[in-house]
Structure formats: C-alpha cells, structure tokens
PDB file of C-alpha atoms in Angstrom:
ATOM      1  CA  GLY A   1       4.876  12.161   5.750  1.00  0.00           C
ATOM      2  CA  ALA A   2       1.024  12.176   6.842  1.00  0.00           C
ATOM      3  CA  VAL A   3       1.174   9.759  10.304  1.00  0.00           C
ATOM      4  CA  VAL A   4      -1.885   7.012  10.278  1.00  0.00           C
ATOM      5  CA  SER A   5      -1.876   4.314  13.062  1.00  0.00           C
ATOM      6  CA  GLN A   6      -3.343   1.165  13.257  1.00  0.00           C
ATOM      7  CA  HIS A   7      -4.493  -0.808  16.949  1.00  0.00           C
ATOM      8  CA  PRO A   8      -3.742  -3.114  17.867  1.00  0.00           C
ATOM      9  CA  SER A   9      -0.696  -4.215  16.306  1.00  0.00           C
ATOM     10  CA  ARG A  10      -0.684  -7.464  17.348  1.00  0.00           C
ATOM     11  CA  VAL A  11      -3.681 -10.071  18.265  1.00  0.00           C
ATOM     12  CA  ILE A  12      -4.653 -13.730  19.163  1.00  0.00           C
ATOM     13  CA  CYS A  13      -7.732 -14.830  19.355  1.00  0.00           C
ATOM     14  CA  LYS A  14      -9.835 -18.054  19.629  1.00  0.00           C
ATOM     15  CA  SER A  15     -11.769 -19.585  16.823  1.00  0.00           C
ATOM     16  CA  GLY A  16     -15.098 -18.457  16.869  1.00  0.00           C
ATOM     17  CA  THR A  17     -15.084 -14.763  18.440  1.00  0.00           C
ATOM     18  CA  SER A  18     -14.878 -11.466  16.600  1.00  0.00           C
ATOM     19  CA  VAL A  19     -12.154  -8.932  16.810  1.00  0.00           C
ATOM     20  CA  LYS A  20     -12.033  -5.068  16.265  1.00  0.00           C
ATOM     21  CA  ILE A  21      -9.022  -3.339  14.220  1.00  0.00           C
ATOM     22  CA  GLU A  22      -8.869   0.864  14.370  1.00  0.00           C
ATOM     23  CA  CYS A  23      -7.366   2.847  11.784  1.00  0.00           C
ATOM     24  CA  ARG A  24      -7.019   6.709  12.585  1.00  0.00           C
ATOM     25  CA  SER A  25      -5.633   9.069  10.451  1.00  0.00           C
ATOM     26  CA  LEU A  26      -3.172  11.498  13.466  1.00  0.00           C
ATOM     27  CA  ASP A  27      -2.871  14.896  11.279  1.00  0.00           C
ATOM     28  CA  PHE A  28      -5.258  14.847   8.208  1.00  0.00           C
ATOM     29  CA  GLN A  29      -8.985  14.440   7.593  1.00  0.00           C
ATOM     30  CA  ALA A  30      -9.550  11.049   5.564  1.00  0.00           C
ATOM     31  CA  THR A  31     -13.200  10.210   3.945  1.00  0.00           C
ATOM     32  CA  THR A  32     -12.184   7.399   2.013  1.00  0.00           C
ATOM     33  CA  MET A  33      -9.875   4.847   3.885  1.00  0.00           C
ATOM     34  CA  PHE A  34      -8.793   1.507   2.383  1.00  0.00           C
ATOM     35  CA  TRP A  35      -8.644  -2.188   4.172  1.00  0.00           C
ATOM     36  CA  TYR A  36      -5.344  -4.527   2.575  1.00  0.00           C
ATOM     37  CA  ARG A  37      -5.167  -8.113   4.028  1.00  0.00           C
ATOM     38  CA  GLN A  38      -1.377  -9.272   3.407  1.00  0.00           C
ATOM     39  CA  PHE A  39       0.273 -12.609   3.552  1.00  0.00           C
ATOM     40  CA  PRO A  40       3.413 -13.666   3.801  1.00  0.00           C
ATOM     41  CA  LYS A  41       6.082 -12.525   0.448  1.00  0.00           C
ATOM     42  CA  GLN A  42       2.834 -11.454  -1.284  1.00  0.00           C
ATOM     43  CA  SER A  43       2.069  -8.045  -2.687  1.00  0.00           C
ATOM     44  CA  LEU A  44      -1.115  -6.381  -0.735  1.00  0.00           C
ATOM     45  CA  MET A  45      -4.846  -7.471  -1.435  1.00  0.00           C
ATOM     46  CA  LEU A  46      -7.568  -4.789  -1.241  1.00  0.00           C
ATOM     47  CA  MET A  47     -10.314  -6.102   0.824  1.00  0.00           C
ATOM     48  CA  ALA A  48     -12.338  -2.724   1.220  1.00  0.00           C
ATOM     49  CA  THR A  49     -12.865   1.448   0.625  1.00  0.00           C
ATOM     50  CA  SER A  50     -14.694   2.375   3.418  1.00  0.00           C
ATOM     51  CA  ASN A  51     -16.050   6.127   2.807  1.00  0.00           C
ATOM     52  CA  GLU A  52     -16.993   8.349   5.520  1.00  0.00           C
ATOM     53  CA  GLY A  53     -20.814   8.358   6.375  1.00  0.00           C
ATOM     54  CA  SER A  54     -21.712   5.501   3.729  1.00  0.00           C
ATOM     55  CA  LYS A  55     -21.877   1.787   3.559  1.00  0.00           C
ATOM     56  CA  ALA A  56     -17.996   0.451   2.570  1.00  0.00           C
ATOM     57  CA  THR A  57     -17.735  -1.209  -0.854  1.00  0.00           C
ATOM     58  CA  TYR A  58     -16.446  -4.465  -0.559  1.00  0.00           C
ATOM     59  CA  GLU A  59     -13.718  -6.131  -3.153  1.00  0.00           C
ATOM     60  CA  GLN A  60     -15.051  -9.241  -4.964  1.00  0.00           C
ATOM     61  CA  GLY A  61     -14.869 -12.479  -3.119  1.00  0.00           C
ATOM     62  CA  VAL A  62     -14.701 -11.135   0.569  1.00  0.00           C
ATOM     63  CA  GLU A  63     -17.515 -10.900   2.660  1.00  0.00           C
ATOM     64  CA  LYS A  64     -19.294  -8.179   3.662  1.00  0.00           C
ATOM     65  CA  ASP A  65     -20.825  -9.968   6.643  1.00  0.00           C
ATOM     66  CA  LYS A  66     -17.326 -11.057   7.823  1.00  0.00           C
ATOM     67  CA  PHE A  67     -14.865  -8.243   7.768  1.00  0.00           C
ATOM     68  CA  LEU A  68     -17.430  -5.047   8.942  1.00  0.00           C
ATOM     69  CA  ILE A  69     -16.401  -2.101   7.798  1.00  0.00           C
ATOM     70  CA  ASN A  70     -17.512   1.426   9.602  1.00  0.00           C
ATOM     71  CA  HIS A  71     -16.106   4.624   9.424  1.00  0.00           C
ATOM     72  CA  ALA A  72     -18.293   6.773  11.942  1.00  0.00           C
ATOM     73  CA  SER A  73     -15.849   9.965  11.323  1.00  0.00           C
ATOM     74  CA  LEU A  74     -13.026  11.906   9.229  1.00  0.00           C
ATOM     75  CA  THR A  75     -10.433  10.268  10.739  1.00  0.00           C
ATOM     76  CA  LEU A  76     -11.561   6.460  12.527  1.00  0.00           C
ATOM     77  CA  SER A  77     -12.419   3.406  10.845  1.00  0.00           C
ATOM     78  CA  THR A  78     -12.892   0.028  12.194  1.00  0.00           C
ATOM     79  CA  LEU A  79     -12.651  -2.687  10.930  1.00  0.00           C
ATOM     80  CA  THR A  80     -14.450  -5.576  12.422  1.00  0.00           C
ATOM     81  CA  VAL A  81     -13.767  -9.827  12.198  1.00  0.00           C
ATOM     82  CA  THR A  82     -16.533 -11.910  13.173  1.00  0.00           C
ATOM     83  CA  SER A  83     -16.511 -15.404  14.125  1.00  0.00           C
ATOM     84  CA  ALA A  84     -12.741 -15.830  13.072  1.00  0.00           C
ATOM     85  CA  HIS A  85     -11.645 -18.457  12.279  1.00  0.00           C
ATOM     86  CA  PRO A  86      -7.520 -19.560  11.356  1.00  0.00           C
ATOM     87  CA  GLU A  87      -7.931 -19.285   8.251  1.00  0.00           C
ATOM     88  CA  ASP A  88      -8.861 -15.756   8.764  1.00  0.00           C
ATOM     89  CA  SER A  89      -5.068 -15.309  10.191  1.00  0.00           C
ATOM     90  CA  SER A  90      -2.934 -12.761   8.623  1.00  0.00           C
ATOM     91  CA  PHE A  91      -1.340  -9.504   8.075  1.00  0.00           C
ATOM     92  CA  TYR A  92      -3.974  -6.717   7.891  1.00  0.00           C
ATOM     93  CA  ILE A  93      -3.100  -2.561   7.010  1.00  0.00           C
ATOM     94  CA  CYS A  94      -5.766  -0.087   6.696  1.00  0.00           C
ATOM     95  CA  SER A  95      -4.399   3.827   4.586  1.00  0.00           C
ATOM     96  CA  ALA A  96      -6.219   6.743   3.921  1.00  0.00           C
ATOM     97  CA  SER A  97      -6.113   9.004   1.460  1.00  0.00           C
ATOM     98  CA  ASP A  98      -4.996  12.805   2.734  1.00  0.00           C
ATOM     99  CA  PHE A  99      -6.747  15.173  -0.504  1.00  0.00           C
ATOM    100  CA  SER A 100      -4.451  17.747  -0.130  1.00  0.00           C
ATOM    101  CA  THR A 101      -1.724  15.402  -1.670  1.00  0.00           C
ATOM    102  CA  ASP A 102      -3.449  12.774  -2.927  1.00  0.00           C
ATOM    103  CA  THR A 103      -1.815  10.790  -1.672  1.00  0.00           C
ATOM    104  CA  GLN A 104      -2.543   7.149   0.492  1.00  0.00           C
ATOM    105  CA  TYR A 105      -0.470   6.811   3.687  1.00  0.00           C
ATOM    106  CA  PHE A 106      -0.541   3.579   5.314  1.00  0.00           C
ATOM    107  CA  GLY A 107      -1.539   2.180   9.084  1.00  0.00           C
ATOM    108  CA  PRO A 108       1.967  -0.419  10.475  1.00  0.00           C
ATOM    109  CA  GLY A 109      -0.468  -2.909   9.892  1.00  0.00           C
ATOM    110  CA  THR A 110      -2.178  -5.420  12.288  1.00  0.00           C
ATOM    111  CA  ARG A 111      -0.808  -9.381  12.995  1.00  0.00           C
ATOM    112  CA  LEU A 112      -4.152 -11.342  13.758  1.00  0.00           C
ATOM    113  CA  THR A 113      -3.717 -15.186  14.459  1.00  0.00           C
ATOM    114  CA  VAL A 114      -7.013 -16.548  15.203  1.00  0.00           C
ATOM    115  CA  LEU A 115      -6.387 -20.072  17.560  1.00  0.00           C
TER     116      LEU A 115
ATOM    117  CA  ALA H   1      -8.858  -2.625 -15.730  1.00  0.00           C
ATOM    118  CA  GLN H   2      -5.247  -1.494 -14.578  1.00  0.00           C
ATOM    119  CA  THR H   3      -2.396  -3.924 -13.787  1.00  0.00           C
ATOM    120  CA  VAL H   4       0.841  -3.880 -12.634  1.00  0.00           C
ATOM    121  CA  THR H   5       3.958  -5.777 -13.267  1.00  0.00           C
ATOM    122  CA  GLN H   6       6.825  -5.948 -11.295  1.00  0.00           C
ATOM    123  CA  SER H   7       9.093  -8.666 -12.779  1.00  0.00           C
ATOM    124  CA  GLN H   8      11.724  -9.106 -11.085  1.00  0.00           C
ATOM    125  CA  PRO H   9      10.923 -11.190  -7.532  1.00  0.00           C
ATOM    126  CA  GLU H  10      14.764 -10.374  -5.812  1.00  0.00           C
ATOM    127  CA  MET H  11      17.318  -8.559  -6.418  1.00  0.00           C
ATOM    128  CA  SER H  12      20.843  -7.582  -4.244  1.00  0.00           C
ATOM    129  CA  VAL H  13      23.242  -4.891  -4.429  1.00  0.00           C
ATOM    130  CA  GLN H  14      26.463  -3.821  -2.872  1.00  0.00           C
ATOM    131  CA  GLU H  15      26.245  -1.570  -0.026  1.00  0.00           C
ATOM    132  CA  ALA H  16      27.044   2.508  -2.156  1.00  0.00           C
ATOM    133  CA  GLU H  17      26.145   1.295  -5.025  1.00  0.00           C
ATOM    134  CA  THR H  18      23.564   1.934  -7.827  1.00  0.00           C
ATOM    135  CA  VAL H  19      20.370  -0.038  -8.482  1.00  0.00           C
ATOM    136  CA  THR H  20      17.060  -0.049 -10.545  1.00  0.00           C
ATOM    137  CA  LEU H  21      13.530  -1.705  -9.761  1.00  0.00           C
ATOM    138  CA  SER H  22      11.375  -1.821 -13.290  1.00  0.00           C
ATOM    139  CA  CYS H  23       7.998  -1.740 -13.694  1.00  0.00           C
ATOM    140  CA  THR H  24       5.549  -1.564 -15.840  1.00  0.00           C
ATOM    141  CA  TYR H  25       1.876  -1.022 -16.153  1.00  0.00           C
ATOM    142  CA  ASP H  26      -1.229  -1.397 -18.915  1.00  0.00           C
ATOM    143  CA  THR H  27      -3.794   1.244 -18.093  1.00  0.00           C
ATOM    144  CA  SER H  28      -6.165   2.804 -21.140  1.00  0.00           C
ATOM    145  CA  GLU H  29      -6.343   6.211 -19.124  1.00  0.00           C
ATOM    146  CA  SER H  30      -4.550   9.295 -19.702  1.00  0.00           C
ATOM    147  CA  ASN H  31      -4.732  10.726 -16.281  1.00  0.00           C
ATOM    148  CA  TYR H  32      -3.008   8.690 -13.338  1.00  0.00           C
ATOM    149  CA  TYR H  33      -0.472   8.876 -10.509  1.00  0.00           C
ATOM    150  CA  LEU H  34       2.617   5.818  -9.963  1.00  0.00           C
ATOM    151  CA  PHE H  35       3.945   4.973  -6.526  1.00  0.00           C
ATOM    152  CA  TRP H  36       6.945   3.290  -5.035  1.00  0.00           C
ATOM    153  CA  TYR H  37       6.150   1.651  -1.631  1.00  0.00           C
ATOM    154  CA  LYS H  38       8.929   0.066   0.548  1.00  0.00           C
ATOM    155  CA  GLN H  39       8.286  -1.906   3.090  1.00  0.00           C
ATOM    156  CA  PRO H  40      11.123  -2.823   5.701  1.00  0.00           C
ATOM    157  CA  PRO H  41      10.809  -6.248   7.528  1.00  0.00           C
ATOM    158  CA  SER H  42       8.781  -3.681  10.117  1.00  0.00           C
ATOM    159  CA  ARG H  43       6.638  -3.985   7.174  1.00  0.00           C
ATOM    160  CA  GLN H  44       5.173  -0.243   7.712  1.00  0.00           C
ATOM    161  CA  MET H  45       4.195   0.635   3.980  1.00  0.00           C
ATOM    162  CA  ILE H  46       6.580   4.089   3.613  1.00  0.00           C
ATOM    163  CA  LEU H  47       6.314   6.270   0.642  1.00  0.00           C
ATOM    164  CA  VAL H  48       9.500   6.202  -1.189  1.00  0.00           C
ATOM    165  CA  ILE H  49       8.305   8.491  -4.853  1.00  0.00           C
ATOM    166  CA  ARG H  50       5.019   9.988  -6.507  1.00  0.00           C
ATOM    167  CA  GLN H  51       4.522  10.471 -10.396  1.00  0.00           C
ATOM    168  CA  GLU H  52       2.248  12.890 -11.698  1.00  0.00           C
ATOM    169  CA  ALA H  53       1.307  11.149 -15.290  1.00  0.00           C
ATOM    170  CA  TYR H  54       1.155  14.563 -16.737  1.00  0.00           C
ATOM    171  CA  LYS H  55       4.159  15.942 -15.662  1.00  0.00           C
ATOM    172  CA  GLN H  56       7.221  14.637 -18.478  1.00  0.00           C
ATOM    173  CA  GLN H  57       9.819  16.038 -15.545  1.00  0.00           C
ATOM    174  CA  ASN H  58      11.212  12.534 -13.424  1.00  0.00           C
ATOM    175  CA  ALA H  59      10.506  12.532 -10.053  1.00  0.00           C
ATOM    176  CA  THR H  60      13.075  12.803  -7.827  1.00  0.00           C
ATOM    177  CA  GLU H  61      13.088  12.173  -4.251  1.00  0.00           C
ATOM    178  CA  ASN H  62      17.117  12.324  -2.342  1.00  0.00           C
ATOM    179  CA  ARG H  63      18.855   9.352  -3.288  1.00  0.00           C
ATOM    180  CA  PHE H  64      15.533   8.199  -5.184  1.00  0.00           C
ATOM    181  CA  SER H  65      14.686   8.908  -8.945  1.00  0.00           C
ATOM    182  CA  VAL H  66      12.580   7.337 -11.436  1.00  0.00           C
ATOM    183  CA  ASN H  67      12.519   7.067 -15.114  1.00  0.00           C
ATOM    184  CA  PHE H  68       8.773   7.197 -16.385  1.00  0.00           C
ATOM    185  CA  GLN H  69       8.543   6.178 -19.756  1.00  0.00           C
ATOM    186  CA  LYS H  70       4.986   6.989 -20.530  1.00  0.00           C
ATOM    187  CA  ALA H  71       4.707   6.022 -23.568  1.00  0.00           C
ATOM    188  CA  ALA H  72       6.149   2.289 -22.876  1.00  0.00           C
ATOM    189  CA  LYS H  73       4.683   2.444 -19.676  1.00  0.00           C
ATOM    190  CA  SER H  74       7.572   1.803 -17.428  1.00  0.00           C
ATOM    191  CA  PHE H  75       8.136   3.364 -14.024  1.00  0.00           C
ATOM    192  CA  SER H  76      11.656   2.244 -12.981  1.00  0.00           C
ATOM    193  CA  LEU H  77      12.765   3.413  -9.203  1.00  0.00           C
ATOM    194  CA  LYS H  78      16.902   4.088  -9.351  1.00  0.00           C
ATOM    195  CA  ILE H  79      18.191   3.925  -5.996  1.00  0.00           C
ATOM    196  CA  SER H  80      21.704   5.991  -5.555  1.00  0.00           C
ATOM    197  CA  ASP H  81      24.526   5.151  -3.014  1.00  0.00           C
ATOM    198  CA  SER H  82      22.811   2.049  -1.719  1.00  0.00           C
ATOM    199  CA  GLN H  83      22.002   2.197   2.248  1.00  0.00           C
ATOM    200  CA  LEU H  84      21.810  -0.812   4.414  1.00  0.00           C
ATOM    201  CA  GLY H  85      18.677   0.869   5.790  1.00  0.00           C
ATOM    202  CA  ASP H  86      17.226   0.150   1.249  1.00  0.00           C
ATOM    203  CA  THR H  87      16.645  -3.378   2.531  1.00  0.00           C
ATOM    204  CA  ALA H  88      12.880  -4.099   1.815  1.00  0.00           C
ATOM    205  CA  MET H  89       9.991  -5.278  -0.242  1.00  0.00           C
ATOM    206  CA  TYR H  90       9.394  -2.373  -3.072  1.00  0.00           C
ATOM    207  CA  PHE H  91       6.145  -2.240  -4.191  1.00  0.00           C
ATOM    208  CA  CYS H  92       5.267   0.022  -7.677  1.00  0.00           C
ATOM    209  CA  ALA H  93       1.430   1.203  -7.471  1.00  0.00           C
ATOM    210  CA  PHE H  94      -0.777   2.918  -9.743  1.00  0.00           C
ATOM    211  CA  SER H  95      -3.476   5.224  -9.114  1.00  0.00           C
ATOM    212  CA  LEU H  96      -6.419   7.225 -11.508  1.00  0.00           C
ATOM    213  CA  ALA H  97      -6.033  10.689 -10.928  1.00  0.00           C
ATOM    214  CA  GLU H  98      -9.420  12.235 -10.117  1.00  0.00           C
ATOM    215  CA  THR H  99     -10.254  11.775  -6.648  1.00  0.00           C
ATOM    216  CA  SER H 100      -7.352  10.163  -3.932  1.00  0.00           C
ATOM    217  CA  GLY H 101      -9.590   8.054  -2.978  1.00  0.00           C
ATOM    218  CA  SER H 102      -9.032   6.342  -5.925  1.00  0.00           C
ATOM    219  CA  ARG H 103      -7.949   2.834  -5.499  1.00  0.00           C
ATOM    220  CA  LEU H 104      -4.331   1.872  -5.337  1.00  0.00           C
ATOM    221  CA  THR H 105      -3.323  -0.990  -7.653  1.00  0.00           C
ATOM    222  CA  PHE H 106       0.369  -2.568  -6.405  1.00  0.00           C
ATOM    223  CA  GLY H 107       2.361  -5.182  -8.160  1.00  0.00           C
ATOM    224  CA  GLU H 108       3.806  -8.191  -6.739  1.00  0.00           C
ATOM    225  CA  GLY H 109       6.984  -6.435  -5.414  1.00  0.00           C
ATOM    226  CA  THR H 110      11.156  -6.932  -5.557  1.00  0.00           C
ATOM    227  CA  GLN H 111      13.287  -8.024  -2.467  1.00  0.00           C
ATOM    228  CA  LEU H 112      15.673  -5.426  -2.325  1.00  0.00           C
ATOM    229  CA  THR H 113      18.715  -6.764  -0.118  1.00  0.00           C
ATOM    230  CA  VAL H 114      21.637  -4.377   0.478  1.00  0.00           C
ATOM    231  CA  ASN H 115      24.875  -6.434   1.107  1.00  0.00           C
ATOM    232  CA  PRO H 116      27.280  -4.572   3.440  1.00  0.00           C
TER     233      PRO H 116
END
C-alpha cells in the first residue's frame, strides 16, 4: 500500500510552547489529508480536513487558532499545536487520500507530551 | 450523518482458529465504501480490506474476508487461520464514495487477542 510518513514520532515540550507535526505522502499526491487525535483505548477522532491550497475544515469543538493546519503542497501537511498545555497531550495521526485507489493511508502517529 | 457501531469491545481466539468481528452502520446514502483497519501495538493504522457498496461480491484478502449485507447494513470481518501477529485493535470505517477526500467515520474498535 501507499506510504505516509509523520515526523516527529515523539515530542515532549513545555507548557506554553508550540509544536509542529509534519505529515508526508511519500509515493502519491494527496490533495486531501486528515488529522486525527486518539486517546488510549479509544477510536480516532477527526480534528480537521486539510485541503491543498485552501483553508482547513475543522470539526465542531476543535479550536482552529490552537491547532493550525497548513497544506502547502500535494505531499505535505503540517499541524501546529500552539501554546500547548498538558491537556493537549495525546496521540496525533494523519492520513492522506490516494485518489487512484479511493483509500486513506495513515501515518505512524506522533505522541505529544506537554509538561 | 453516518454512524458505525462495533458491539464487541474485546474478543479472543486461539491461534489457527477463525474469528468474526461484527460491524453495523447506518446511512441514507447508496454509494459508499466500507473498510476494516488494523491498529497493532505500534499504533500504525493498517488497511486490512475494503468493500465498495455497489459490489455484491464480498471482498477477500488472503486470510481476511468480509460478509457484506447491504440491506442489513452489516459488514463483518472474518479472519481465518488466526496468527499471533493478528493481535490488534480492529476498526470498521465508512466513507462516502464521491471522492477519496471523503472523511472516514470509525467505529469504537474491537480489541482482538490471538492466544498461542
């Protein structure tokens, strides 16, 4: 299947700082990428849909000023957690849509810990 | 809005045996996709199998097959000859079929444990 990378895999930061997470589709172009948050032993919660060249669409209850999403190219989307707080600690997963197969492929996830 | 329900939070099976994971969904649309994703302890989401709603034939991928009952809105996953590496959380998911940019709606997940 198609490959999606995510960087970093783990990050620890101090409260009040910002953290950027990158999501890349390595062998296909993705006009649409998605960002999810997952708590332990729970399902994936969609945070936002990232469209190349346009503004992201956020799910209800997700603060767009706190979770900044940029999709500047067909292979890269970034999620920036601004002014992070301990409650933002979670596992963040991205996915990218491959039009040729009509399937979403997932990155390996990023474990964010805010101290 | 679409919903996906997995009513089995946990299941276990002996190695080499067969297990079936259940999934039901609700939608008013007629054209859509259904998926099973696997999330092992590494937490990497892996696509297991995919079914187009317009296809009557059930999808199969090696030891994995589905029983797709469109009228009943049911989409179960059968794993044959279970292996230790099949131990994982399994998520059933739904998306509309217009474009691959359609969002996925996930079920709550079923934790499958394969015992030696």
